[in-house]
Amino acid sequence: SPASIRTMTQPVSIDTVFEADGFQLGDFRFDESVASVFDNMVERSIPNYWELQHLTAALAKRRCVSGSRIYDLGCSTGTTLSLIAAAIAPMQTELIGVDASTPMIEKCRQKLRRQKVASAVKLHACPVEDFLFDEQSASLCISHYTVQFLDPQLRPALVRAIYRSLLPGGCFLLSEKIRFDCPATQEFTEELYYDFKRRNGYSEREIQQKRVALEGVLRPLTAEQNVDLLRGAGFSRITPVLQGYCFVTFLAEKGD
């Protein structure tokens, strides 16, 4: 259950990063201040967060091939890696976590140690777009809310590299915040999402300050553009498997 899983994130620090004044456009950074409260931040900010974690672990258990790799791109504090390690044990699979943020990697290392799965995971502190994949090495690649922070011009090359890294029949699980072409739909969906954040205890000030800080840093595509990105890399079967407001998870499968 989510309640039992949450023990891996203890001790939890409450996210109050955006209560302070003075955030400017594009100020958002995955620094120590964010890393220290990240587990609380994502649980309160991402609809279906724990369902996504369950889905990822279940997919790993069903689709993982012994002797292959699982890549987690933008592994942050290691919640997903911890769940996968527990789900697939004792299968001989190499788990690889990649994150550009050194504070995140350190939090991830601590969590993996607490969960006693550190020996099953290799961590790389580098931007995901610079990571060198081994071709046809992985049965599963995961990127939850990471590609959206990259320069859109860098995304096709990354997704092509992910495609090449997968074994035949392998899967890429991509979660992204999306935008809508229709302004009315965009506005309405955003308001519903902000209601979700209000229900989770965020103030109007925090919602507005974070919105400003993320401007130009998080650059969402439409759902159609994400599908085009995946198809352009070679993925033949693409299925939206989870959505909450403007947060969507796509399952992209590589043909046999």
Tab-separated table of C-alpha atoms in Angstrom:
chain	number	residue	atom	x	y	z
A	1	SER	CA	0.000	0.000	0.000
A	2	PRO	CA	1.125	3.618	-0.425
A	3	ALA	CA	1.198	3.988	3.371
A	4	SER	CA	3.755	1.193	3.737
A	5	ILE	CA	5.775	2.387	0.750
A	6	ARG	CA	6.053	5.868	2.250
A	7	THR	CA	8.264	4.498	5.008
A	8	MET	CA	11.095	4.489	2.482
A	9	THR	CA	10.904	8.274	2.276
A	10	GLN	CA	11.213	8.812	6.040
A	11	PRO	CA	12.085	11.146	7.572
A	12	VAL	CA	9.842	13.405	5.483
A	13	SER	CA	10.554	17.117	5.311
A	14	ILE	CA	7.582	19.281	4.350
A	15	ASP	CA	7.890	21.301	1.141
A	16	THR	CA	7.828	25.022	1.968
A	17	VAL	CA	10.344	26.069	-0.738
A	18	PHE	CA	7.971	28.487	-2.452
A	19	GLU	CA	6.571	30.209	0.642
A	20	ALA	CA	9.361	32.791	0.434
A	21	ASP	CA	9.071	35.857	-1.783
A	22	GLY	CA	11.322	36.882	-4.620
A	23	PHE	CA	11.224	34.032	-7.124
A	24	GLN	CA	11.904	35.218	-10.659
A	25	LEU	CA	11.112	33.642	-14.011
A	26	GLY	CA	13.093	30.435	-14.464
A	27	ASP	CA	14.434	30.293	-10.890
A	28	PHE	CA	13.571	26.609	-10.360
A	29	ARG	CA	16.615	24.420	-9.643
A	30	PHE	CA	17.042	20.835	-8.431
A	31	ASP	CA	19.355	22.046	-5.672
A	32	GLU	CA	19.710	21.030	-2.021
A	33	SER	CA	16.636	23.060	-0.973
A	34	VAL	CA	14.456	21.105	-3.428
A	35	ALA	CA	16.172	17.725	-2.940
A	36	SER	CA	15.639	17.888	0.833
A	37	VAL	CA	11.832	18.150	0.440
A	38	PHE	CA	11.429	16.444	-2.942
A	39	ASP	CA	9.533	13.380	-1.722
A	40	ASN	CA	6.893	15.556	-0.086
A	41	MET	CA	6.838	17.926	-3.077
A	42	VAL	CA	6.099	15.259	-5.692
A	43	GLU	CA	3.498	13.471	-3.580
A	44	ARG	CA	1.571	16.739	-3.148
A	45	SER	CA	2.198	18.085	-6.665
A	46	ILE	CA	1.844	15.139	-9.058
A	47	PRO	CA	-1.592	13.533	-9.480
A	48	ASN	CA	-1.507	9.719	-9.260
A	49	TYR	CA	2.076	9.836	-7.982
A	50	TRP	CA	1.874	6.605	-5.990
A	51	GLU	CA	-0.179	4.855	-8.643
A	52	LEU	CA	2.624	5.656	-11.097
A	53	GLN	CA	5.143	4.099	-8.708
A	54	HIS	CA	3.019	0.942	-8.431
A	55	LEU	CA	2.593	0.825	-12.217
A	56	THR	CA	6.348	1.149	-12.786
A	57	ALA	CA	7.234	-1.617	-10.334
A	58	ALA	CA	4.536	-3.894	-11.783
A	59	LEU	CA	5.786	-3.268	-15.322
A	60	ALA	CA	9.364	-4.020	-14.263
A	61	LYS	CA	8.263	-7.287	-12.671
A	62	ARG	CA	6.322	-8.366	-15.760
A	63	ARG	CA	8.650	-7.199	-18.526
A	64	CYS	CA	12.129	-7.392	-17.029
A	65	VAL	CA	14.471	-9.921	-18.631
A	66	SER	CA	17.115	-11.582	-16.460
A	67	GLY	CA	20.585	-10.351	-17.386
A	68	SER	CA	19.274	-7.088	-18.846
A	69	ARG	CA	19.334	-3.547	-17.512
A	70	ILE	CA	16.714	-1.110	-16.279
A	71	TYR	CA	17.501	2.576	-16.715
A	72	ASP	CA	15.847	5.274	-14.574
A	73	LEU	CA	16.542	8.639	-16.196
A	74	GLY	CA	16.055	11.455	-13.718
A	75	CYS	CA	16.073	9.029	-10.790
A	76	SER	CA	15.843	11.903	-8.233
A	77	THR	CA	15.718	10.545	-4.661
A	78	GLY	CA	15.422	6.894	-5.682
A	79	THR	CA	11.829	6.022	-4.802
A	80	THR	CA	11.226	4.331	-8.164
A	81	LEU	CA	14.547	2.471	-8.081
A	82	SER	CA	13.829	1.236	-4.542
A	83	LEU	CA	10.434	-0.110	-5.552
A	84	ILE	CA	11.787	-1.788	-8.685
A	85	ALA	CA	14.646	-3.394	-6.754
A	86	ALA	CA	12.127	-4.879	-4.306
A	87	ALA	CA	9.757	-5.974	-7.094
A	88	ILE	CA	12.277	-7.843	-9.240
A	89	ALA	CA	14.518	-9.382	-6.544
A	90	PRO	CA	16.259	-11.814	-6.802
A	91	MET	CA	16.334	-11.513	-10.616
A	92	GLN	CA	19.785	-10.798	-12.057
A	93	THR	CA	19.118	-7.341	-13.449
A	94	GLU	CA	21.326	-4.278	-13.381
A	95	LEU	CA	19.528	-1.123	-12.226
A	96	ILE	CA	21.040	2.153	-13.403
A	97	GLY	CA	19.960	5.561	-12.100
A	98	VAL	CA	20.946	8.797	-13.826
A	99	ASP	CA	20.401	12.331	-12.524
A	100	ALA	CA	22.069	15.677	-13.236
A	101	SER	CA	21.554	16.906	-9.661
A	102	THR	CA	24.293	15.947	-7.197
A	103	PRO	CA	22.023	16.640	-4.168
A	104	MET	CA	19.389	14.316	-5.680
A	105	ILE	CA	21.956	11.569	-6.288
A	106	GLU	CA	23.106	11.828	-2.666
A	107	LYS	CA	19.503	11.568	-1.383
A	108	CYS	CA	19.018	8.605	-3.715
A	109	ARG	CA	22.122	6.880	-2.359
A	110	GLN	CA	20.890	7.358	1.217
A	111	LYS	CA	17.451	5.941	0.413
A	112	LEU	CA	18.867	2.906	-1.384
A	113	ARG	CA	21.050	2.204	1.659
A	114	ARG	CA	18.046	2.498	4.010
A	115	GLN	CA	16.130	0.063	1.802
A	116	LYS	CA	19.166	-2.269	1.705
A	117	VAL	CA	19.186	-2.333	-2.113
A	118	ALA	CA	22.198	-0.067	-2.763
A	119	SER	CA	24.284	-2.964	-4.088
A	120	ALA	CA	21.720	-3.603	-6.853
A	121	VAL	CA	21.915	-0.066	-8.293
A	122	LYS	CA	24.586	1.931	-10.118
A	123	LEU	CA	24.179	5.716	-9.974
A	124	HIS	CA	25.514	8.259	-12.472
A	125	ALA	CA	25.563	11.987	-11.695
A	126	CYS	CA	25.265	13.455	-15.177
A	127	PRO	CA	22.666	15.104	-17.430
A	128	VAL	CA	20.477	12.441	-19.032
A	129	GLU	CA	21.155	13.878	-22.497
A	130	ASP	CA	24.899	13.218	-21.980
A	131	PHE	CA	24.551	9.672	-20.641
A	132	LEU	CA	26.088	6.976	-22.856
A	133	PHE	CA	23.765	3.989	-23.244
A	134	ASP	CA	24.895	0.511	-24.248
A	135	GLU	CA	22.853	-0.570	-27.261
A	136	GLN	CA	20.323	-3.395	-26.861
A	137	SER	CA	21.115	-3.773	-23.170
A	138	ALA	CA	17.841	-2.865	-21.434
A	139	SER	CA	14.428	-4.436	-21.050
A	140	LEU	CA	12.974	-1.241	-19.540
A	141	CYS	CA	13.815	2.448	-19.547
A	142	ILE	CA	11.959	4.914	-17.316
A	143	SER	CA	11.787	8.686	-17.431
A	144	HIS	CA	9.276	10.216	-15.037
A	145	TYR	CA	8.891	13.993	-15.480
A	146	THR	CA	12.478	14.534	-16.664
A	147	VAL	CA	12.469	14.997	-20.457
A	148	GLN	CA	10.155	18.018	-20.002
A	149	PHE	CA	13.099	19.946	-18.518
A	150	LEU	CA	15.369	19.411	-21.541
A	151	ASP	CA	15.812	21.765	-24.473
A	152	PRO	CA	13.184	20.477	-26.954
A	153	GLN	CA	15.876	20.300	-29.646
A	154	LEU	CA	17.807	17.738	-27.559
A	155	ARG	CA	14.844	15.437	-26.969
A	156	PRO	CA	14.760	13.528	-30.300
A	157	ALA	CA	18.400	12.406	-29.961
A	158	LEU	CA	17.808	11.262	-26.374
A	159	VAL	CA	14.690	9.264	-27.262
A	160	ARG	CA	16.506	7.683	-30.222
A	161	ALA	CA	19.337	6.672	-27.859
A	162	ILE	CA	16.766	5.179	-25.469
A	163	TYR	CA	15.193	3.218	-28.337
A	164	ARG	CA	18.584	1.834	-29.383
A	165	SER	CA	19.378	0.863	-25.766
A	166	LEU	CA	16.319	-1.385	-25.541
A	167	LEU	CA	16.264	-5.059	-26.364
A	168	PRO	CA	13.631	-6.216	-28.884
A	169	GLY	CA	10.301	-6.155	-27.029
A	170	GLY	CA	11.665	-3.645	-24.514
A	171	CYS	CA	9.620	-0.779	-23.079
A	172	PHE	CA	10.099	2.926	-22.467
A	173	LEU	CA	7.841	4.407	-19.777
A	174	LEU	CA	7.686	8.174	-20.312
A	175	SER	CA	5.838	10.496	-17.918
A	176	GLU	CA	5.459	14.134	-18.929
A	177	LYS	CA	3.477	17.202	-18.019
A	178	ILE	CA	1.669	18.157	-21.213
A	179	ARG	CA	0.065	21.299	-22.580
A	180	PHE	CA	-3.058	21.660	-24.687
A	181	ASP	CA	-3.353	23.470	-28.025
A	182	CYS	CA	-6.756	24.908	-27.122
A	183	PRO	CA	-6.300	27.903	-24.756
A	184	ALA	CA	-9.656	27.265	-23.047
A	185	THR	CA	-8.744	23.618	-22.371
A	186	GLN	CA	-5.315	24.660	-21.111
A	187	GLU	CA	-6.788	27.222	-18.705
A	188	PHE	CA	-9.523	24.903	-17.434
A	189	THR	CA	-7.131	21.980	-16.888
A	190	GLU	CA	-4.638	24.216	-15.081
A	191	GLU	CA	-7.356	25.442	-12.717
A	192	LEU	CA	-8.398	21.867	-11.920
A	193	TYR	CA	-4.747	21.029	-11.268
A	194	TYR	CA	-4.307	24.046	-8.980
A	195	ASP	CA	-7.405	22.904	-7.066
A	196	PHE	CA	-5.599	19.578	-6.574
A	197	LYS	CA	-2.585	21.432	-5.152
A	198	ARG	CA	-4.831	23.534	-2.887
A	199	ARG	CA	-6.392	20.343	-1.518
A	200	ASN	CA	-2.871	19.136	-0.753
A	201	GLY	CA	-2.148	22.181	1.382
A	202	TYR	CA	-0.357	24.549	-0.989
A	203	SER	CA	-1.180	28.244	-0.586
A	204	GLU	CA	-1.972	30.665	-3.420
A	205	ARG	CA	1.445	32.242	-2.887
A	206	GLU	CA	3.237	28.874	-3.221
A	207	ILE	CA	1.278	27.932	-6.341
A	208	GLN	CA	2.019	31.256	-8.036
A	209	GLN	CA	5.680	31.389	-6.986
A	210	LYS	CA	6.379	27.880	-8.283
A	211	ARG	CA	4.552	28.663	-11.510
A	212	VAL	CA	6.840	31.664	-12.044
A	213	ALA	CA	9.985	29.716	-11.098
A	214	LEU	CA	9.171	26.930	-13.589
A	215	GLU	CA	8.471	29.329	-16.475
A	216	GLY	CA	10.854	28.513	-19.304
A	217	VAL	CA	12.480	25.718	-17.267
A	218	LEU	CA	9.719	23.131	-17.671
A	219	ARG	CA	8.786	23.164	-21.365
A	220	PRO	CA	5.850	20.821	-21.973
A	221	LEU	CA	4.797	19.412	-25.325
A	222	THR	CA	1.278	18.393	-26.301
A	223	ALA	CA	0.301	14.728	-26.037
A	224	GLU	CA	0.446	14.512	-29.837
A	225	GLN	CA	3.965	15.980	-29.918
A	226	ASN	CA	5.124	13.436	-27.341
A	227	VAL	CA	3.675	10.603	-29.426
A	228	ASP	CA	5.411	12.029	-32.525
A	229	LEU	CA	8.677	12.171	-30.563
A	230	LEU	CA	8.341	8.491	-29.652
A	231	ARG	CA	7.292	7.417	-33.149
A	232	GLY	CA	10.169	9.381	-34.656
A	233	ALA	CA	12.608	7.344	-32.557
A	234	GLY	CA	11.163	4.077	-33.863
A	235	PHE	CA	8.583	3.055	-31.258
A	236	SER	CA	5.686	1.328	-32.999
A	237	ARG	CA	3.157	0.862	-30.195
A	238	ILE	CA	2.495	3.826	-27.903
A	239	THR	CA	-0.215	3.722	-25.236
A	240	PRO	CA	-1.227	6.390	-22.690
A	241	VAL	CA	-1.519	4.250	-19.554
A	242	LEU	CA	-2.112	6.882	-16.846
A	243	GLN	CA	-3.305	10.496	-16.773
A	244	GLY	CA	-4.155	13.018	-14.080
A	245	TYR	CA	-5.039	16.470	-15.416
A	246	CYS	CA	-1.982	17.530	-17.464
A	247	PHE	CA	0.279	14.697	-16.259
A	248	VAL	CA	0.456	11.746	-18.659
A	249	THR	CA	2.390	8.475	-18.761
A	250	PHE	CA	3.050	6.835	-22.126
A	251	LEU	CA	4.113	3.214	-22.558
A	252	ALA	CA	6.224	2.934	-25.721
A	253	GLU	CA	7.144	-0.562	-26.877
A	254	LYS	CA	9.955	-1.634	-29.190
A	255	GLY	CA	8.925	-4.272	-31.686
A	256	ASP	CA	10.314	-7.803	-31.627
